[in-house]
Coordinates of C-alpha atoms and ligand atoms in Angstrom, one line a residue:
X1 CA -12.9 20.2 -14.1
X2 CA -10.8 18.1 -11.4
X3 CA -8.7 15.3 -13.1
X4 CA -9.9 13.5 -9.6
X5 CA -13.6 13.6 -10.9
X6 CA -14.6 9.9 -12.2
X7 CA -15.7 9.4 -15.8
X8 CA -19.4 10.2 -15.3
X9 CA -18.8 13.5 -13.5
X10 CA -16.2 14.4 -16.3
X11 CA -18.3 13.5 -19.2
X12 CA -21.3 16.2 -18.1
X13 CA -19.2 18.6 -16.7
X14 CA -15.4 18.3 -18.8
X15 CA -14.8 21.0 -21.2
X16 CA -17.3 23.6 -20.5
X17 CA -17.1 27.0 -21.7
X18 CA -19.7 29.3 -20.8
X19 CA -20.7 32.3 -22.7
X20 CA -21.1 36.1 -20.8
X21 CA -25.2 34.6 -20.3
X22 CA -23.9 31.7 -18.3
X23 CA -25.9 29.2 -20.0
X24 CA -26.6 25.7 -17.9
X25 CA -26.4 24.0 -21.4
X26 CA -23.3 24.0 -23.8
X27 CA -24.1 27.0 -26.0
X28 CA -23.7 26.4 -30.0
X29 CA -21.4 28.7 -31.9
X30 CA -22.7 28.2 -35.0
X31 CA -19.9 31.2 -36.5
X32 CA -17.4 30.1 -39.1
X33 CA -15.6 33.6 -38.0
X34 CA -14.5 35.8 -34.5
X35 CA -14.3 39.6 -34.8
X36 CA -11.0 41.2 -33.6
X37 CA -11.3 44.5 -31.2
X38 CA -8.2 45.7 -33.1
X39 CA -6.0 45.3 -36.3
X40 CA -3.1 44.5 -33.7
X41 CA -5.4 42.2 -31.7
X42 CA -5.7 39.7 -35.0
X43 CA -2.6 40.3 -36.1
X44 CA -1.2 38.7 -32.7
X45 CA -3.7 35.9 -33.1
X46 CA -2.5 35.2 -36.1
X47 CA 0.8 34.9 -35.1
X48 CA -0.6 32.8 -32.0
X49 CA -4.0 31.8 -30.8
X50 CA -4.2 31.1 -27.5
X51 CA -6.1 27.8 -26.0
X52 CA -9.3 30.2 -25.8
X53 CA -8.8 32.4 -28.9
X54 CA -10.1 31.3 -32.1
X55 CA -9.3 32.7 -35.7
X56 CA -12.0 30.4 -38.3
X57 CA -13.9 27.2 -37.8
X58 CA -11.9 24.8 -40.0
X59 CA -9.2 26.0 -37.3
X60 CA -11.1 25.7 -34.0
X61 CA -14.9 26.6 -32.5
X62 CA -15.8 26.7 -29.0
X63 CA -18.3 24.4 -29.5
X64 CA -16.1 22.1 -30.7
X65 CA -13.1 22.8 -28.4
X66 CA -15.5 21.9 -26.1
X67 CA -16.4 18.2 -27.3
X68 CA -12.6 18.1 -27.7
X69 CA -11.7 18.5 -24.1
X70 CA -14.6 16.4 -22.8
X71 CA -13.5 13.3 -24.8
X72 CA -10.0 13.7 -24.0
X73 CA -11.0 13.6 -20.5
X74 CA -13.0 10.4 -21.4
X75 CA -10.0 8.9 -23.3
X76 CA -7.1 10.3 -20.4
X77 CA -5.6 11.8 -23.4
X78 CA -3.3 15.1 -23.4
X79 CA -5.6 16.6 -26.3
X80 CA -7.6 15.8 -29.1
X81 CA -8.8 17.4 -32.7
X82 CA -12.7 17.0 -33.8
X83 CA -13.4 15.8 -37.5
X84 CA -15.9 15.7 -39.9
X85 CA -16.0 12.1 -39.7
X86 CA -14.3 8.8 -38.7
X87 CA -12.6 8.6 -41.6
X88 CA -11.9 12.0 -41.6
X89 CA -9.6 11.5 -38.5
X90 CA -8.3 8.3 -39.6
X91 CA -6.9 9.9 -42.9
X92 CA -5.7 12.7 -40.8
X93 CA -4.0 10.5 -38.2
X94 CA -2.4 8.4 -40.4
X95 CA -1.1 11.0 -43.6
X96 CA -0.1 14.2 -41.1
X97 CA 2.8 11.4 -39.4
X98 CA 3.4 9.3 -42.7
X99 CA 5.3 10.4 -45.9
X100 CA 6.9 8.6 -49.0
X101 CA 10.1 5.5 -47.8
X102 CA 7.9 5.5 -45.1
X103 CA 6.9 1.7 -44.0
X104 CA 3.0 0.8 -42.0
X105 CA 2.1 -2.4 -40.6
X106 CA -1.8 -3.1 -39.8
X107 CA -3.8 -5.8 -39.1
X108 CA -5.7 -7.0 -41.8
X109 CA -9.4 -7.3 -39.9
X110 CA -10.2 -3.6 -40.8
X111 CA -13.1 -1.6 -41.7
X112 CA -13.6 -1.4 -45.5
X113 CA -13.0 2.1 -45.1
X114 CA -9.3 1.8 -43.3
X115 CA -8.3 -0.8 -45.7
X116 CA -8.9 1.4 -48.4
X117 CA -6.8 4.1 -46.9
X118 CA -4.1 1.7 -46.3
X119 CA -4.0 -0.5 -49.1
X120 CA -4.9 2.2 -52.2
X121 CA -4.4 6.3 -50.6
X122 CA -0.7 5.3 -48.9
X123 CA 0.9 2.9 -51.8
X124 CA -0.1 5.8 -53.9
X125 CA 2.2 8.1 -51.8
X126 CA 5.0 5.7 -51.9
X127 CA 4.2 4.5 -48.4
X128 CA 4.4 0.5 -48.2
X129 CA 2.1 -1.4 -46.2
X130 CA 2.4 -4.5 -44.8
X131 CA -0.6 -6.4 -43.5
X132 CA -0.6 -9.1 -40.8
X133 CA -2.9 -11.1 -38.9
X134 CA -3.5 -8.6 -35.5
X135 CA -3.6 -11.4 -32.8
X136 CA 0.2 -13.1 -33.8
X137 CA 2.8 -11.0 -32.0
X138 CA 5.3 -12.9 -34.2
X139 CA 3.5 -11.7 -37.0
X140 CA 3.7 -7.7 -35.9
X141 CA 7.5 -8.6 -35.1
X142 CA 8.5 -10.3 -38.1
X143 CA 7.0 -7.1 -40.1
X144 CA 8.9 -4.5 -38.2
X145 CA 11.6 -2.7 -40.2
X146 CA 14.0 0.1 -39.3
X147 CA 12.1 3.0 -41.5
X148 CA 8.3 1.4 -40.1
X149 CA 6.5 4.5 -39.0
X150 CA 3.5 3.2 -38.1
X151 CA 0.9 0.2 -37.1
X152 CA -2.4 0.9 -37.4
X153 CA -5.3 -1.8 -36.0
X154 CA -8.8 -2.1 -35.0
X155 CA -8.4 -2.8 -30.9
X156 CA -11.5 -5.1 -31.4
X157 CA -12.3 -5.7 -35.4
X158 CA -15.0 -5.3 -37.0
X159 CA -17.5 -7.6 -37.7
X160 CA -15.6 -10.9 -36.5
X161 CA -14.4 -9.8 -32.7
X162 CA -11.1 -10.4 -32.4
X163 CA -9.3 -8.2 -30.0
X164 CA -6.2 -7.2 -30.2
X165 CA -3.3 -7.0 -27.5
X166 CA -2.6 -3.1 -27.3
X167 CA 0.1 -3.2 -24.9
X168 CA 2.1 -6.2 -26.5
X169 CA 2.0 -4.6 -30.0
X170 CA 3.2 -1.2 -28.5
X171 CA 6.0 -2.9 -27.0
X172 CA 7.0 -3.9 -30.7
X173 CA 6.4 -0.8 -32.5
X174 CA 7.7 1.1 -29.8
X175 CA 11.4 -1.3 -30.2
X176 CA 11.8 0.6 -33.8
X177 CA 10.3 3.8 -32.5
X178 CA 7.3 3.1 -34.8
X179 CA 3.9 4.6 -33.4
X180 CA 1.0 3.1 -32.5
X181 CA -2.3 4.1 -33.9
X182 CA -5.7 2.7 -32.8
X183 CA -9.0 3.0 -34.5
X184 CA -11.5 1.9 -31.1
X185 CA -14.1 2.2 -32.2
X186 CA -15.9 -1.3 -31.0
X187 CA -13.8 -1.0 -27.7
X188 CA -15.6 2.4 -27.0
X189 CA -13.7 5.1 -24.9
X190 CA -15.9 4.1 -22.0
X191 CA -14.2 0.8 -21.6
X192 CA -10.6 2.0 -23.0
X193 CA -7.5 3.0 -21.5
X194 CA -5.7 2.7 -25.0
X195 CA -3.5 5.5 -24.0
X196 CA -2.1 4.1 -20.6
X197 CA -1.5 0.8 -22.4
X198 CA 0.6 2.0 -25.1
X199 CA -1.2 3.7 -27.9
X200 CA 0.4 7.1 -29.2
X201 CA -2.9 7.9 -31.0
X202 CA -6.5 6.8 -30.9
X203 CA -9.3 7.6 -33.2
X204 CA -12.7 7.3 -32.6
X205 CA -15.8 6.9 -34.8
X206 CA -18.2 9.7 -33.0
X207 CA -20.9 8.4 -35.0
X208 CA -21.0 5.5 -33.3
X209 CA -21.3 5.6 -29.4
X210 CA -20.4 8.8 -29.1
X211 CA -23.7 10.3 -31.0
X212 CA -25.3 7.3 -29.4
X213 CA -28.4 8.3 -31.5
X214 CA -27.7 7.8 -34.9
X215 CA -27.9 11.7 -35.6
X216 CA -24.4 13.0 -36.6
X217 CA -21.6 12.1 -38.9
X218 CA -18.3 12.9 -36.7
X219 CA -14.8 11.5 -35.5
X220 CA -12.0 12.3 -33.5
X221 CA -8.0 12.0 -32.9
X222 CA -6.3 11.9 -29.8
X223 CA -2.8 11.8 -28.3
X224 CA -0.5 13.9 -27.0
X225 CA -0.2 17.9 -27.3
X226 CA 2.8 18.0 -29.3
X227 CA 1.1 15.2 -31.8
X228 CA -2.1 16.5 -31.7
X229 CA -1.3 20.1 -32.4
X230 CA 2.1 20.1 -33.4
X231 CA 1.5 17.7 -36.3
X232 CA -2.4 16.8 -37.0
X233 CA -3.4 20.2 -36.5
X234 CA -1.9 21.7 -39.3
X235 CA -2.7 18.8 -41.7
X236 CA -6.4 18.9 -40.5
X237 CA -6.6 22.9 -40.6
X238 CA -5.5 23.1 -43.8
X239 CA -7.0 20.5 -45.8
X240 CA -10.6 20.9 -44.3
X241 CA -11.7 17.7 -42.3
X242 CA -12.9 20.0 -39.2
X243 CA -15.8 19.0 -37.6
X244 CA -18.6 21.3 -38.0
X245 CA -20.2 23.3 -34.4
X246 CA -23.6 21.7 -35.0
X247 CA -22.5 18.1 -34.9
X248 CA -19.9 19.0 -32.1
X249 CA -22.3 20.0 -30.3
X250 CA -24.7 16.2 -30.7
X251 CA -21.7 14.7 -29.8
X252 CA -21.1 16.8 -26.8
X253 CA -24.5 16.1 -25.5
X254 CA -24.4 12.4 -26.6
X255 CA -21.0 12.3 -23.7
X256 CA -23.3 13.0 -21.1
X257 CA -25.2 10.0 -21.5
X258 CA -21.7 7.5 -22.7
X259 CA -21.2 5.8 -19.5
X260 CA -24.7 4.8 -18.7
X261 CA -25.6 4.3 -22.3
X262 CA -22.7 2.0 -23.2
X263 CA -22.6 0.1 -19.6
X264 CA -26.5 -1.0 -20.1
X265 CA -25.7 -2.0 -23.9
X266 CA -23.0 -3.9 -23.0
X267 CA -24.5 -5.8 -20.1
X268 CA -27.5 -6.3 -22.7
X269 CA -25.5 -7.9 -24.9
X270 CA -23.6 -10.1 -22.8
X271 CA -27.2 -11.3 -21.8
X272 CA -28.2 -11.7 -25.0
X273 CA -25.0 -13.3 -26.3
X274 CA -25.4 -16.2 -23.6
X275 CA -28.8 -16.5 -23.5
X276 CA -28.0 -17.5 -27.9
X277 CA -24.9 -18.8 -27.0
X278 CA -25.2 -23.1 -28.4
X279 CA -28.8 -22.2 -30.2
X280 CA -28.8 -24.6 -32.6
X281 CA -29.5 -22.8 -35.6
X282 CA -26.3 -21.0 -35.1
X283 CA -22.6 -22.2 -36.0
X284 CA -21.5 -19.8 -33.6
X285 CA -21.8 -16.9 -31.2
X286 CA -18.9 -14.1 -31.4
X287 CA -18.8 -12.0 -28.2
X288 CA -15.8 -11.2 -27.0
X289 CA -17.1 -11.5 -23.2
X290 CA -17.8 -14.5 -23.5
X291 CA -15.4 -17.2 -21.6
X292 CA -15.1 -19.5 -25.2
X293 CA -14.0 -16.1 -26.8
X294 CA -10.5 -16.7 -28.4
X295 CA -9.2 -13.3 -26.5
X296 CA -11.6 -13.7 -23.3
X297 CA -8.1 -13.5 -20.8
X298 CA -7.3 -10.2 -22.9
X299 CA -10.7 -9.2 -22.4
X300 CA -10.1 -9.3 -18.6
X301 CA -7.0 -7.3 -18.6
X302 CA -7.6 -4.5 -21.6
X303 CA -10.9 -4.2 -21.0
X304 CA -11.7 -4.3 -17.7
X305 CA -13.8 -7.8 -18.8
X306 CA -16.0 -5.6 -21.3
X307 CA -17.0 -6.9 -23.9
X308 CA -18.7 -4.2 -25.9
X309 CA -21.9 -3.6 -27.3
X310 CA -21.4 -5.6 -30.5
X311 CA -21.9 -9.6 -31.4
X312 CA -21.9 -11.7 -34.4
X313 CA -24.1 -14.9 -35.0
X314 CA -22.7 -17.2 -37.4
X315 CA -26.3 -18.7 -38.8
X316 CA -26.4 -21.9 -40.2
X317 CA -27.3 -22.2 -43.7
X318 CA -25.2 -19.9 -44.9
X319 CA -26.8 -16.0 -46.9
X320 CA -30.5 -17.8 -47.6
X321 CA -30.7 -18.4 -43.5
X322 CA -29.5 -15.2 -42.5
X323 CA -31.2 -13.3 -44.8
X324 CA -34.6 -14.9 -43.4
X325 CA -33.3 -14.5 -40.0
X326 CA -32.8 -10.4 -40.6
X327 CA -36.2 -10.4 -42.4
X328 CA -37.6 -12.1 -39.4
X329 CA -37.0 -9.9 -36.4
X330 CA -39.3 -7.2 -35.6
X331 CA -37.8 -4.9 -33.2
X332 CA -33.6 -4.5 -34.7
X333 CA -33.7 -2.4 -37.6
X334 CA -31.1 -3.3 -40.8
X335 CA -29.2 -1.0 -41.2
X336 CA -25.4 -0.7 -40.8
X337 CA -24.8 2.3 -38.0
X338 CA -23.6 0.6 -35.1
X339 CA -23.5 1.6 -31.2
X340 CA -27.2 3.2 -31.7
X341 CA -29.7 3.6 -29.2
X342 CA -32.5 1.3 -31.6
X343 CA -30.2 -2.4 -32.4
X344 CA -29.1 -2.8 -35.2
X345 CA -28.4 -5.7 -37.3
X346 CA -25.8 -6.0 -40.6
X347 CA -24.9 -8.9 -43.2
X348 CA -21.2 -7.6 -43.5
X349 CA -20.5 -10.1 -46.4
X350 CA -23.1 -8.1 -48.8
X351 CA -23.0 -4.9 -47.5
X352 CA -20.2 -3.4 -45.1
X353 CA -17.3 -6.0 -47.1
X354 CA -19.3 -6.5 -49.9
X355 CA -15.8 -5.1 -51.5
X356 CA -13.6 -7.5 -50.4
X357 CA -13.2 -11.2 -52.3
X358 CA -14.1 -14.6 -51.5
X359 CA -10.5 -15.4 -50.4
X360 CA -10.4 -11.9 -48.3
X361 CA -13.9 -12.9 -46.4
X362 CA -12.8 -16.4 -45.6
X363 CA -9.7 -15.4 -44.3
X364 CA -10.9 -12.8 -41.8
X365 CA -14.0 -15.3 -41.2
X366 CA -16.4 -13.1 -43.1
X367 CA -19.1 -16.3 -43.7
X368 CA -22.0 -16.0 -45.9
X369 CA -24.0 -16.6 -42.4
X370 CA -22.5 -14.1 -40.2
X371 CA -25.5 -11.1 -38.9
X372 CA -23.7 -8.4 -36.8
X373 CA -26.0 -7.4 -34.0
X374 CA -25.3 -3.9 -32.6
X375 CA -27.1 -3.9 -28.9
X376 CA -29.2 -1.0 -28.3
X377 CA -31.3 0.4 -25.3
X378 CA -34.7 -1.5 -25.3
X379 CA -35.6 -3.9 -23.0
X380 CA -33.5 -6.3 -23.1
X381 CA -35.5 -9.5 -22.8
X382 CA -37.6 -7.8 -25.1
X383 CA -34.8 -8.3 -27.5
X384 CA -33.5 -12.0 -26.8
X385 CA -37.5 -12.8 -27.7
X386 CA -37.3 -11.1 -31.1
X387 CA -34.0 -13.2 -31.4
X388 CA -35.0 -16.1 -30.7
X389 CA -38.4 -16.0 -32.8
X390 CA -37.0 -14.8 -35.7
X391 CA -34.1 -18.0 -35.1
X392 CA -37.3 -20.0 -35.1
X393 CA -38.4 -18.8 -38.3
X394 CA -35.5 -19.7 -40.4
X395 CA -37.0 -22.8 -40.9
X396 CA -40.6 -22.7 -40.3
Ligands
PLP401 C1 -17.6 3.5 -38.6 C2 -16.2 3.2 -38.5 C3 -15.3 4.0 -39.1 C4 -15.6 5.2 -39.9 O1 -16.3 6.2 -39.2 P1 -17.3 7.3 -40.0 O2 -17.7 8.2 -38.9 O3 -18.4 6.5 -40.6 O4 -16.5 8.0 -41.0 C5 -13.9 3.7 -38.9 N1 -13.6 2.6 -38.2 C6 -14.4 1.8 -37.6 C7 -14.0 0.6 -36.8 C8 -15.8 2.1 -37.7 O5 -16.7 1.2 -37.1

């Protein structure tokens, strides 16, 4: 692979290992173990594997190692390590570099998952969190402490939007020699460049664009070598999180397709979002590529004007009125994957942060109204139709 290859040429040719049958399609090595030509041959593998070697699957596959280099390639990262799932590599990323004195601060707009990890897995380790709000730089500098280790943040949260500035916050965290870890997801690693604007380590979902598809569980870390195998390896290889060759291998295939999958979901939902945009049965329309966004000069600069694949409608009429607007469409399914090729639609306050309180949802502007819509690949004004009728029928 050159590094000079753009990202489509990377992402169906990046990684590749082929077998002595020089198959045109990434082989899977659906083997947990390698055989060893000699006693002395695993003895030295043992002591150390090189970049092509591998010893047992929870350590490394070649099916994996290749999903591994393609996405780091995607990301412009030095390397990355495969999980079992997103949370999987969040866990990994966060309790491999963290250990009891140790101080975190996150944003508080994260996935029910992540807050869970932060708020009741790290306290219990005697790691202290502090939680601010991920869009006031004098927030993330008032936290910052001499033993702070960490932030951790959603680059754009989940479900309300906001995005959050990667390369002022590294500046911070960076002044205490604190890392920077990014779950980005909704930002994809098609319209990222986490890593050049800051961000020590990034984690990706791979159930989400990645898969594409809504097939595979599957996640991945990435950062630099010396993170990424010096520290996460070992904590991953030891306490099981791998990701297992037949997912890698979904995944690998679902990065051929990343850059024209995610481009035509993302123009689809900018169409949709300002097609819906001042509806009148909606309070509001969240799309963070949208010029009334809160972060839409952000947008410009981190994102290269993306806004992603995902919006929010904040129905009018509260549950009752989005309930009958979910019920309503015909072609989004409910469900609460997200990045998919089918759309999807979600009511985060009973389902995805159905956990959280009344005082938690209003404060990260979790409304009884609010429908995540994940944009998928149909036809597009085949979509903004089945919007608007099912708008319609909220009060018919
Ligand atoms: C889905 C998601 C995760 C968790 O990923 P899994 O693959 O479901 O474990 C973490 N963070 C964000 C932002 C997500 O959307």
């Amino acid at each position: 692979m050159s590094d000079d290859w753009k990202q489509a040429t990377k992402m169906v040719h990046g990684g590749i290992r082929r077998s002595q049958y020089n198959e045109v399609s990434e082989a899977i090595f659906l083997t947990q173990g390698f055989v060893y030509d000699t006693a002395e041959q695993a003895e030295a593998r043992f002591i150390e594997a090189g970049p092509d070697e591998f010893i047992y699957a929870r350590y490394g596959n070649p099916t994996v190692a290749m999903f591994e280099d393609r996405i780091a390639a995607l990301e412009g990262a030095e390397d990355a390590f495969a999980t079992a799932s997103g949370m999987a590599a969040v866990n990994g990323a966060l309790c491999s570099m963290l250990k009891a004195g140790d101080h975190v601060v996150s944003a508080k707009a994260l996935f029910g998952s992540c807050l869970y990890i932060l708020e009741n897995i790290l306290s219990g380790f005697g790691v202290e969190v502090t939680f601010v709000d991920g869009t006031d730089l004098d927030q993330w500098r008032a936290a910052m402490r001499p033993n702070t280790k960490a932030v951790f943040f959603e680059s754009m949260s989940n479900p309300t939007l906001e995005v959050i500035d990667i390369t002022a916050v590294s500046e911070i965290a960076h002044s205490v020699g604190a890392s920077v870890v990014v779950d980005n997801v909704f930002s994809t690693p098609v319209f990222s460049k986490a890593i050049d604007q800051g961000a020590d380590v990034v984690i990706y979902s791979a159930t989400k664009h990645i898969d594409g598809q809504g097939r595979a569980l599957g996640g991945v870390v990435l950062g630099t070598k010396d993170f990424i195998r010096g520290t996460l390896e070992p904590y991953m290889k030891h306490t099981g999180g791998s990701l297992s060759p037949f997912n890698a291998w979904v995944l690998l295939k679902g990065l051929e397709t990343i850059t024209l999958r995610v481009n035509a979901q993302a123009a689809s939902a900018l169409r949709i979002a300002t097609t819906l945009n001042g509806h009148s049965a909606l309070e509001h329309t969240l799309y963070p590529g949208l010029p009334d966004h809160a972060q839409y000069g952000l947008v410009q600069t981190q994102l290269g004007g993306k806004g992603g694949t995902v919006l929010s409608l904040d129905i009018k009429g509260g549950k009752e009125a989005a309930f009958r607007f979910l019920n309503a469409m015909t072609i989004a399914v409910i469900s609460n994957n997200l990045g998919d090729a089918k759309s999807i639609a979600t009511h985060p306050a009973t389902t995805t942060h159905q956990r959280l309180n009344d005082v938690q949802k209003d404060e990260l502007g979790i409304t009884p109204g609010l429908v995540r819509f994940s944009v998928g690949l149909e036809d597009v004004d085949d979509l903004i139709a089945d919007l608007q009728q099912a708008l319609a029928a909220i009060d018919s």
